Coordinates of C-alpha atoms in Angstrom, one line a residue:
F1 CA 268.7 84.5 237.4
D2 CA 269.2 87.9 238.9
T3 CA 271.5 86.8 241.7
P4 CA 275.1 85.6 241.4
P5 CA 275.6 81.9 241.0
V6 CA 276.2 79.9 244.1
L7 CA 279.7 78.4 243.7
S8 CA 281.2 75.3 245.2
N9 CA 284.7 75.4 246.6
K10 CA 286.0 73.9 243.5
Q11 CA 284.2 76.4 241.2
R12 CA 285.7 79.3 243.3
Y13 CA 289.1 78.5 241.7
I14 CA 287.9 80.6 238.8
F15 CA 288.8 83.6 241.0
N16 CA 292.4 82.3 241.1
Q17 CA 292.7 81.4 237.4
L18 CA 293.2 84.9 236.0
P19 CA 294.1 85.6 232.4
Q20 CA 297.4 87.6 232.1
W21 CA 295.5 90.8 231.2
A22 CA 293.6 90.5 234.5
E23 CA 296.8 89.8 236.5
N24 CA 298.2 93.0 235.1
F25 CA 295.0 95.0 235.6
I26 CA 294.6 94.1 239.2
K27 CA 298.0 95.5 240.0
T28 CA 296.7 98.9 238.8
I29 CA 293.7 98.9 241.2
I30 CA 294.5 100.8 244.3
T31 CA 291.8 100.2 246.9
P32 CA 291.1 96.7 248.3
T33 CA 287.4 97.1 247.8
N34 CA 287.9 97.8 244.1
Q35 CA 290.3 94.8 243.8
I36 CA 287.8 92.5 245.3
G37 CA 284.9 93.9 243.3
F38 CA 286.8 93.5 240.0
L39 CA 287.9 89.9 240.7
I40 CA 284.4 88.9 241.7
Q41 CA 282.8 90.6 238.7
L42 CA 285.3 88.9 236.4
G43 CA 284.7 85.5 238.0
Y44 CA 280.9 85.7 237.9
F45 CA 281.0 87.0 234.3
R46 CA 283.2 84.2 233.1
I47 CA 280.7 81.7 234.5
V48 CA 277.3 83.2 233.5
C49 CA 278.1 86.1 231.1
R50 CA 276.3 88.6 233.4
F51 CA 277.1 91.3 235.9
F52 CA 275.5 91.6 239.3
E53 CA 275.2 94.4 241.8
P54 CA 278.0 94.2 244.4
L55 CA 275.6 94.1 247.3
Q56 CA 274.4 90.7 245.9
F57 CA 277.9 89.2 245.9
H58 CA 278.0 86.1 248.1
Q59 CA 279.9 86.6 251.3
N60 CA 281.7 83.2 250.8
D61 CA 283.0 84.5 247.5
I62 CA 284.2 87.8 249.0
F63 CA 286.0 85.9 251.8
Y64 CA 287.5 83.5 249.4
V65 CA 289.0 86.3 247.2
I66 CA 290.2 88.1 250.3
E67 CA 292.0 85.0 251.5
T68 CA 293.4 84.5 248.0
L69 CA 294.9 88.0 248.0
K70 CA 296.2 87.6 251.6
R71 CA 297.2 91.2 251.9
I72 CA 293.7 92.6 252.3
D73 CA 292.0 93.4 255.6
P74 CA 288.4 92.1 255.4
N75 CA 287.2 95.1 257.4
A76 CA 288.5 97.4 254.6
I77 CA 286.0 95.9 252.1
D78 CA 282.8 97.8 251.5
M79 CA 280.7 96.6 248.5
A80 CA 278.2 99.5 249.0
I81 CA 280.9 102.0 248.2
Y82 CA 282.0 99.9 245.2
Q83 CA 278.5 99.8 243.9
Q84 CA 278.3 103.6 243.9
S85 CA 281.7 104.1 242.4
S86 CA 282.6 104.7 238.8
S87 CA 285.0 101.8 239.1
Y88 CA 282.1 99.4 239.3
Y89 CA 281.0 100.4 235.8
N90 CA 284.6 100.9 234.4
H91 CA 285.5 97.3 235.5
Q92 CA 282.5 96.0 233.6
Q93 CA 283.7 97.7 230.4
V94 CA 287.3 96.4 231.0
I95 CA 285.9 92.8 231.4
L96 CA 283.6 93.1 228.4
N97 CA 286.5 94.4 226.2
H98 CA 289.1 91.9 227.3
L99 CA 286.7 88.9 227.0
G100 CA 285.5 90.1 223.6
F101 CA 281.9 90.7 224.6
S102 CA 279.5 93.5 223.7
P103 CA 277.3 95.2 226.3
F104 CA 273.6 94.5 226.0
S105 CA 272.4 97.7 224.2
L106 CA 269.4 98.8 222.3
D107 CA 270.6 97.4 219.0
K108 CA 271.4 94.1 220.8
R109 CA 267.9 94.1 222.3
A110 CA 266.4 94.5 218.8
M111 CA 268.5 91.6 217.6
L112 CA 267.3 89.5 220.4
L113 CA 263.7 90.4 219.9
N114 CA 264.0 89.3 216.3
E115 CA 265.4 86.0 217.4
A116 CA 262.6 85.6 220.0
Q117 CA 260.0 86.4 217.4
R118 CA 261.5 83.7 215.1
L119 CA 261.4 81.2 218.0
T120 CA 257.7 82.0 218.8
H121 CA 256.8 81.4 215.1
L122 CA 258.3 78.0 215.6
Q123 CA 255.9 77.5 218.5
I124 CA 258.7 76.7 221.0
K125 CA 257.8 76.8 224.7
P126 CA 258.5 80.0 226.6
T127 CA 261.0 78.4 229.0
N128 CA 262.9 76.9 226.0
I129 CA 262.8 80.3 224.3
L130 CA 264.5 81.8 227.4
D131 CA 267.3 79.2 227.2
L132 CA 267.7 79.6 223.4
C133 CA 267.8 83.4 223.8
M134 CA 270.6 83.1 226.3
T135 CA 272.5 80.7 224.0
F136 CA 271.9 83.1 221.2
L137 CA 273.6 85.9 223.2
R138 CA 276.5 83.7 224.4
E139 CA 277.2 82.6 220.9
R140 CA 277.4 86.2 219.7
R141 CA 279.4 87.2 222.8
I142 CA 276.8 89.6 224.1
E143 CA 276.3 90.3 227.8
I144 CA 273.2 88.6 229.2
P145 CA 270.8 91.2 230.6
A146 CA 268.6 91.1 233.7
Y147 CA 265.7 88.6 233.8
S148 CA 263.2 91.5 233.5
S149 CA 264.7 92.5 230.2
M150 CA 264.6 88.9 228.9
Q151 CA 261.0 88.4 230.1
N152 CA 259.9 91.7 228.4
I153 CA 261.5 90.7 225.1
I154 CA 259.9 87.2 225.1
H155 CA 256.6 88.7 226.2
N156 CA 256.8 91.2 223.3
A157 CA 257.7 88.4 220.9
F158 CA 254.6 86.4 221.9
S159 CA 252.4 89.5 221.7
D160 CA 253.7 90.1 218.2
Y161 CA 253.0 86.5 217.3
E162 CA 249.5 86.8 218.6
I163 CA 248.9 89.9 216.5
Y164 CA 250.3 88.0 213.5
L165 CA 247.9 85.1 214.1
E166 CA 244.9 87.4 214.5
K167 CA 245.7 89.1 211.2
T168 CA 246.1 85.8 209.5
L169 CA 242.7 84.6 210.8
D170 CA 241.1 87.9 209.7
K171 CA 242.3 87.3 206.1
H172 CA 240.6 84.0 205.9

């Protein structure tokens, strides 16, 4: 969940299938590291609606994108520098804006907690709640957060449900 998806050779074509805005944007990026970082972030986000740390990017995906661009020296790519740069975060904002997604923020967290609470009251299994919460976010075009955030929200929803049950039992 917290690592980028492992892509088959066929799935890697997503790095080549760029929307026009991305084709235009990549031309404005100066450094090879930032070009590669942007393309991989865009590809992963289009697949799983999440961002990952550049040091987690799969080497096969990096090499694939380097080969696709052809004019980039593999030795010039440094994902550690990209991860520490403001470009890493700026690219995420560009991707979210152009794909029509909202970042996962405090208000989105509260919205997701409400949904998780609703699902716990329906007595749905925790693993199913996780899947339904991810679907909830995708349908509303909201970035999917890290697993720890999702786990925390679902745990809080179950804790709230337990308190609700205890209060109900106390009344009777």
